[in-house]
Tab-separated table of N, CA and C in Angstrom:
chain	number	residue	atom	x	y	z
F	1	MET	N	28.035	85.926	20.533
F	1	MET	CA	27.142	86.821	19.827
F	1	MET	C	27.151	88.212	20.444
F	2	GLY	N	27.404	88.320	21.734
F	2	GLY	CA	27.397	89.624	22.386
F	2	GLY	C	28.507	90.528	21.878
F	3	VAL	N	29.701	89.964	21.629
F	3	VAL	CA	30.820	90.761	21.142
F	3	VAL	C	30.558	91.223	19.716
F	4	ILE	N	30.014	90.352	18.888
F	4	ILE	CA	29.739	90.705	17.495
F	4	ILE	C	28.646	91.757	17.422
F	5	ALA	N	27.657	91.674	18.304
F	5	ALA	CA	26.556	92.632	18.283
F	5	ALA	C	27.002	94.015	18.764
F	6	THR	N	27.979	94.083	19.662
F	6	THR	CA	28.397	95.379	20.187
F	6	THR	C	29.446	96.062	19.312
F	7	ALA	N	30.068	95.326	18.386
F	7	ALA	CA	31.100	95.922	17.531
F	7	ALA	C	30.561	97.059	16.671
F	8	PRO	N	29.396	96.920	16.016
F	8	PRO	CA	28.883	98.064	15.248
F	8	PRO	C	28.523	99.248	16.138
F	9	LEU	N	28.039	98.965	17.353
F	9	LEU	CA	27.706	100.067	18.259
F	9	LEU	C	28.953	100.828	18.678
F	10	LEU	N	30.042	100.095	18.934
F	10	LEU	CA	31.298	100.738	19.312
F	10	LEU	C	31.838	101.553	18.147
F	11	GLY	N	31.774	100.979	16.950
F	11	GLY	CA	32.228	101.707	15.764
F	11	GLY	C	31.417	102.963	15.526
F	12	ASP	N	30.112	102.886	15.758
F	12	ASP	CA	29.258	104.064	15.588
F	12	ASP	C	29.581	105.114	16.649
F	13	ALA	N	29.839	104.691	17.881
F	13	ALA	CA	30.185	105.630	18.949
F	13	ALA	C	31.524	106.300	18.665
F	14	VAL	N	32.474	105.546	18.135
F	14	VAL	CA	33.778	106.115	17.793
F	14	VAL	C	33.624	107.115	16.656
F	15	GLY	N	32.817	106.782	15.667
F	15	GLY	CA	32.578	107.707	14.554
F	15	GLY	C	31.920	108.997	15.025
F	16	GLN	N	30.972	108.871	15.956
F	16	GLN	CA	30.325	110.062	16.499
F	16	GLN	C	31.301	110.895	17.329
F	17	ALA	N	32.180	110.232	18.064
F	17	ALA	CA	33.183	110.957	18.846
F	17	ALA	C	34.157	111.691	17.925
F	18	GLN	N	34.549	111.056	16.823
F	18	GLN	CA	35.432	111.719	15.860
F	18	GLN	C	34.731	112.916	15.225
F	19	THR	N	33.457	112.766	14.905
F	19	THR	CA	32.704	113.880	14.344
F	19	THR	C	32.606	115.020	15.346
F	20	PHE	N	32.375	114.684	16.624
F	20	PHE	CA	32.300	115.711	17.659
F	20	PHE	C	33.614	116.474	17.775
F	21	VAL	N	34.726	115.745	17.795
F	21	VAL	CA	36.038	116.387	17.904
F	21	VAL	C	36.279	117.301	16.709
F	22	ASN	N	35.956	116.833	15.517
F	22	ASN	CA	36.150	117.627	14.307
F	22	ASN	C	35.294	118.896	14.330
F	23	VAL	N	34.027	118.762	14.699
F	23	VAL	CA	33.132	119.924	14.751
F	23	VAL	C	33.565	120.881	15.852
F	24	PHE	N	33.972	120.353	17.012
F	24	PHE	CA	34.413	121.206	18.111
F	24	PHE	C	35.628	122.035	17.710
F	25	VAL	N	36.611	121.401	17.082
F	25	VAL	CA	37.826	122.114	16.669
F	25	VAL	C	37.467	123.189	15.639
F	26	THR	N	36.598	122.868	14.699
F	26	THR	CA	36.212	123.836	13.671
F	26	THR	C	35.462	125.019	14.270
F	27	VAL	N	34.487	124.749	15.121
F	27	VAL	CA	33.680	125.830	15.710
F	27	VAL	C	34.532	126.693	16.639
F	28	TYR	N	35.373	126.067	17.452
F	28	TYR	CA	36.192	126.851	18.380
F	28	TYR	C	37.227	127.692	17.626
F	29	THR	N	37.750	127.157	16.526
F	29	THR	CA	38.662	127.940	15.696
F	29	THR	C	37.941	129.147	15.104
F	30	LEU	N	36.721	128.955	14.635
F	30	LEU	CA	35.948	130.079	14.093
F	30	LEU	C	35.620	131.108	15.168
F	31	ILE	N	35.358	130.649	16.390
F	31	ILE	CA	35.089	131.578	17.491
F	31	ILE	C	36.332	132.409	17.796
F	32	ILE	N	37.489	131.780	17.808
F	32	ILE	CA	38.735	132.523	18.060
F	32	ILE	C	38.988	133.527	16.948
F	33	LEU	N	38.773	133.127	15.700
F	33	LEU	CA	38.964	134.053	14.579
F	33	LEU	C	37.982	135.216	14.642
F	34	ALA	N	36.724	134.938	15.012
F	34	ALA	CA	35.743	136.021	15.156
F	34	ALA	C	36.134	136.951	16.299
F	35	TYR	N	36.679	136.394	17.379
F	35	TYR	CA	37.138	137.216	18.492
F	35	TYR	C	38.286	138.132	18.061
F	36	ILE	N	39.196	137.587	17.272
F	36	ILE	CA	40.313	138.399	16.772
F	36	ILE	C	39.790	139.540	15.915
F	37	LEU	N	38.885	139.231	14.992
F	37	LEU	CA	38.348	140.275	14.104
F	37	LEU	C	37.596	141.343	14.873
F	38	THR	N	36.776	140.937	15.848
F	38	THR	CA	36.024	141.944	16.599
F	38	THR	C	36.920	142.752	17.531
F	39	SER	N	38.073	142.210	17.907
F	39	SER	CA	38.979	143.001	18.743
F	39	SER	C	39.733	144.036	17.904
F	40	TRP	N	39.882	143.783	16.612
F	40	TRP	CA	40.547	144.744	15.733
F	40	TRP	C	39.614	145.860	15.288
F	41	LEU	N	38.354	145.540	15.096
F	41	LEU	CA	37.397	146.503	14.558
F	41	LEU	C	36.715	147.272	15.679
F	42	ARG	N	36.439	148.505	15.405
F	42	ARG	CA	35.672	149.325	16.337
F	42	ARG	C	34.211	149.223	15.909
F	43	LEU	N	33.424	148.465	16.671
F	43	LEU	CA	32.033	148.235	16.327
F	43	LEU	C	31.165	149.353	16.882
F	44	PRO	N	30.106	149.721	16.147
F	44	PRO	CA	29.194	150.737	16.679
F	44	PRO	C	28.443	150.188	17.890
F	45	TYR	N	27.978	151.099	18.741
F	45	TYR	CA	27.281	150.647	19.936
F	45	TYR	C	25.948	150.021	19.558
F	46	SER	N	25.776	148.833	20.005
F	46	SER	CA	24.529	148.101	19.836
F	46	SER	C	24.489	147.040	20.913
F	47	PRO	N	23.361	146.887	21.592
F	47	PRO	CA	23.297	145.855	22.630
F	47	PRO	C	23.593	144.452	22.081
F	48	TRP	N	23.129	144.164	20.882
F	48	TRP	CA	23.373	142.844	20.300
F	48	TRP	C	24.838	142.636	19.969
F	49	LEU	N	25.463	143.635	19.383
F	49	LEU	CA	26.884	143.514	19.062
F	49	LEU	C	27.727	143.395	20.328
F	50	ASN	N	27.345	144.126	21.358
F	50	ASN	CA	28.076	144.024	22.623
F	50	ASN	C	27.933	142.639	23.237
F	51	ARG	N	26.743	142.051	23.138
F	51	ARG	CA	26.543	140.703	23.669
F	51	ARG	C	27.362	139.674	22.892
F	52	ILE	N	27.379	139.823	21.583
F	52	ILE	CA	28.163	138.900	20.757
F	52	ILE	C	29.643	139.039	21.066
F	53	GLN	N	30.117	140.277	21.155
F	53	GLN	CA	31.524	140.499	21.456
F	53	GLN	C	31.872	139.986	22.855
F	54	ARG	N	30.989	140.160	23.800
F	54	ARG	CA	31.225	139.665	25.162
F	54	ARG	C	31.241	138.137	25.183
F	55	PHE	N	30.344	137.507	24.406
F	55	PHE	CA	30.328	136.046	24.315
F	55	PHE	C	31.640	135.535	23.738
F	56	LEU	N	32.112	136.161	22.658
F	56	LEU	CA	33.374	135.738	22.046
F	56	LEU	C	34.530	135.890	23.023
F	57	TYR	N	34.528	136.972	23.787
F	57	TYR	CA	35.568	137.208	24.794
F	57	TYR	C	35.508	136.132	25.883
F	58	ASP	N	34.303	135.885	26.409
F	58	ASP	CA	34.153	134.924	27.506
F	58	ASP	C	34.508	133.507	27.088
F	59	VAL	N	34.290	133.161	25.825
F	59	VAL	CA	34.546	131.798	25.375
F	59	VAL	C	36.012	131.595	25.001
F	60	SER	N	36.620	132.571	24.361
F	60	SER	CA	37.967	132.352	23.839
F	60	SER	C	39.075	132.842	24.763
F	61	GLU	N	38.812	133.795	25.598
F	61	GLU	CA	39.872	134.377	26.421
F	61	GLU	C	40.486	133.406	27.442
F	62	PRO	N	39.722	132.574	28.131
F	62	PRO	CA	40.377	131.631	29.064
F	62	PRO	C	41.350	130.686	28.363
F	63	TYR	N	40.996	130.233	27.170
F	63	TYR	CA	41.888	129.347	26.419
F	63	TYR	C	43.131	130.092	25.947
F	64	LEU	N	42.958	131.298	25.441
F	64	LEU	CA	44.096	132.069	24.943
F	64	LEU	C	45.002	132.526	26.080
F	65	ARG	N	44.439	132.709	27.255
F	65	ARG	CA	45.238	133.129	28.415
F	65	ARG	C	46.278	132.074	28.789
F	66	LEU	N	45.969	130.802	28.525
F	66	LEU	CA	46.949	129.737	28.780
F	66	LEU	C	48.228	129.964	27.981
F	67	PHE	N	48.090	130.406	26.745
F	67	PHE	CA	49.243	130.614	25.883
F	67	PHE	C	49.915	131.956	26.149
F	68	ARG	N	49.167	132.935	26.612
F	68	ARG	CA	49.766	134.238	26.933
F	68	ARG	C	50.711	134.134	28.120
F	69	ARG	N	50.434	133.197	29.018
F	69	ARG	CA	51.323	132.996	30.165
F	69	ARG	C	52.670	132.430	29.735
F	70	VAL	N	52.659	131.609	28.686
F	70	VAL	CA	53.865	130.902	28.263
F	70	VAL	C	54.665	131.710	27.244
F	71	LEU	N	53.981	132.357	26.309
F	71	LEU	CA	54.662	133.073	25.227
F	71	LEU	C	55.295	134.363	25.735
F	72	PRO	N	56.469	134.696	25.232
F	72	PRO	CA	57.076	135.973	25.617
F	72	PRO	C	56.315	137.137	24.980
F	73	SER	N	56.389	138.279	25.604
F	73	SER	CA	55.717	139.467	25.093
F	73	SER	C	56.413	139.966	23.835
F	74	MET	N	55.643	140.220	22.807
F	74	MET	CA	56.181	140.712	21.538
F	74	MET	C	55.718	142.147	21.282
F	75	GLY	N	55.517	142.909	22.337
F	75	GLY	CA	55.027	144.268	22.186
F	75	GLY	C	53.548	144.241	21.860
F	76	PRO	N	53.125	144.978	20.835
F	76	PRO	CA	51.697	145.006	20.507
F	76	PRO	C	51.226	143.757	19.751
F	77	LEU	N	52.151	142.904	19.348
F	77	LEU	CA	51.797	141.710	18.585
F	77	LEU	C	51.484	140.557	19.543
F	78	ASP	N	50.258	140.034	19.442
F	78	ASP	CA	49.819	138.933	20.294
F	78	ASP	C	49.758	137.658	19.457
F	79	LEU	N	50.651	136.726	19.747
F	79	LEU	CA	50.710	135.482	18.989
F	79	LEU	C	49.900	134.361	19.631
F	80	SER	N	49.262	134.617	20.755
F	80	SER	CA	48.530	133.549	21.443
F	80	SER	C	47.375	132.975	20.615
F	81	PRO	N	46.612	133.765	19.846
F	81	PRO	CA	45.573	133.138	19.029
F	81	PRO	C	46.139	132.194	17.965
F	82	LEU	N	47.240	132.574	17.361
F	82	LEU	CA	47.861	131.735	16.341
F	82	LEU	C	48.350	130.418	16.948
F	83	VAL	N	49.048	130.514	18.067
F	83	VAL	CA	49.551	129.318	18.741
F	83	VAL	C	48.385	128.494	19.279
F	84	GLY	N	47.361	129.164	19.785
F	84	GLY	CA	46.189	128.458	20.304
F	84	GLY	C	45.451	127.682	19.225
F	85	ILE	N	45.311	128.281	18.053
F	85	ILE	CA	44.636	127.585	16.955
F	85	ILE	C	45.473	126.399	16.486
F	86	PHE	N	46.773	126.581	16.362
F	86	PHE	CA	47.637	125.459	15.967
F	86	PHE	C	47.570	124.333	16.994
F	87	ALA	N	47.608	124.669	18.280
F	87	ALA	CA	47.530	123.645	19.325
F	87	ALA	C	46.186	122.931	19.281
F	88	LEU	N	45.115	123.675	19.029
F	88	LEU	CA	43.790	123.086	18.942
F	88	LEU	C	43.701	122.103	17.776
F	89	ILE	N	44.254	122.475	16.637
F	89	ILE	CA	44.231	121.601	15.468
F	89	ILE	C	45.075	120.349	15.720
F	90	ILE	N	46.239	120.516	16.319
F	90	ILE	CA	47.114	119.369	16.580
F	90	ILE	C	46.467	118.408	17.575
F	91	VAL	N	45.875	118.935	18.641
F	91	VAL	CA	45.217	118.075	19.627
F	91	VAL	C	44.002	117.386	18.995
F	92	GLY	N	43.272	118.105	18.147
F	92	GLY	CA	42.133	117.496	17.462
F	92	GLY	C	42.555	116.351	16.562
F	93	GLN	N	43.633	116.538	15.801
F	93	GLN	CA	44.124	115.460	14.944
F	93	GLN	C	44.646	114.290	15.768
F	94	LEU	N	45.298	114.575	16.880
F	94	LEU	CA	45.789	113.521	17.761
F	94	LEU	C	44.627	112.706	18.334
F	95	LEU	N	43.576	113.396	18.772
F	95	LEU	CA	42.409	112.686	19.295
F	95	LEU	C	41.724	111.850	18.221
F	96	GLU	N	41.650	112.369	16.996
F	96	GLU	CA	41.045	111.593	15.918
F	96	GLU	C	41.856	110.345	15.611
F	97	ARG	N	43.175	110.440	15.651
F	97	ARG	CA	44.016	109.252	15.414
F	97	ARG	C	43.870	108.242	16.540
F	98	ILE	N	43.767	108.724	17.783
F	98	ILE	CA	43.568	107.812	18.901
F	98	ILE	C	42.211	107.121	18.774
F	99	LEU	N	41.173	107.875	18.431
F	99	LEU	CA	39.854	107.283	18.270
F	99	LEU	C	39.809	106.342	17.068
F	100	ASP	N	40.615	106.614	16.062
F	100	ASP	CA	40.652	105.757	14.881
F	100	ASP	C	41.214	104.374	15.220
F	101	GLN	N	42.013	104.276	16.266
F	101	GLN	CA	42.544	102.980	16.694
F	101	GLN	C	41.441	102.051	17.199
F	102	PHE	N	40.308	102.612	17.652
F	102	PHE	CA	39.198	101.817	18.168
F	102	PHE	C	38.258	101.344	17.073
F	103	HIS	N	38.436	101.809	15.868
F	103	HIS	CA	37.573	101.393	14.760
F	103	HIS	C	37.826	99.992	14.387
């Protein structure tokens, strides 16, 4: 009876983990896209806008720096956000498939 009783709990935990991975990938992708947009635009001075821009920089830059080390320099074109988003999506799908094996 113990194994049968814990099976729904395990399935629920796996479902919650898959939801977490999906939400994390979506939110982090949106943060990277917002960081890209704010780096292109010249925003007017505002303490709130500066805090938001600083938050986007602090959250996305360490992750993007991993790809900047590996990718060759393309002059003014920075491909690290594109590669970073693709890697994030691929790892997210891989984790969801691994978690799906526990269902």
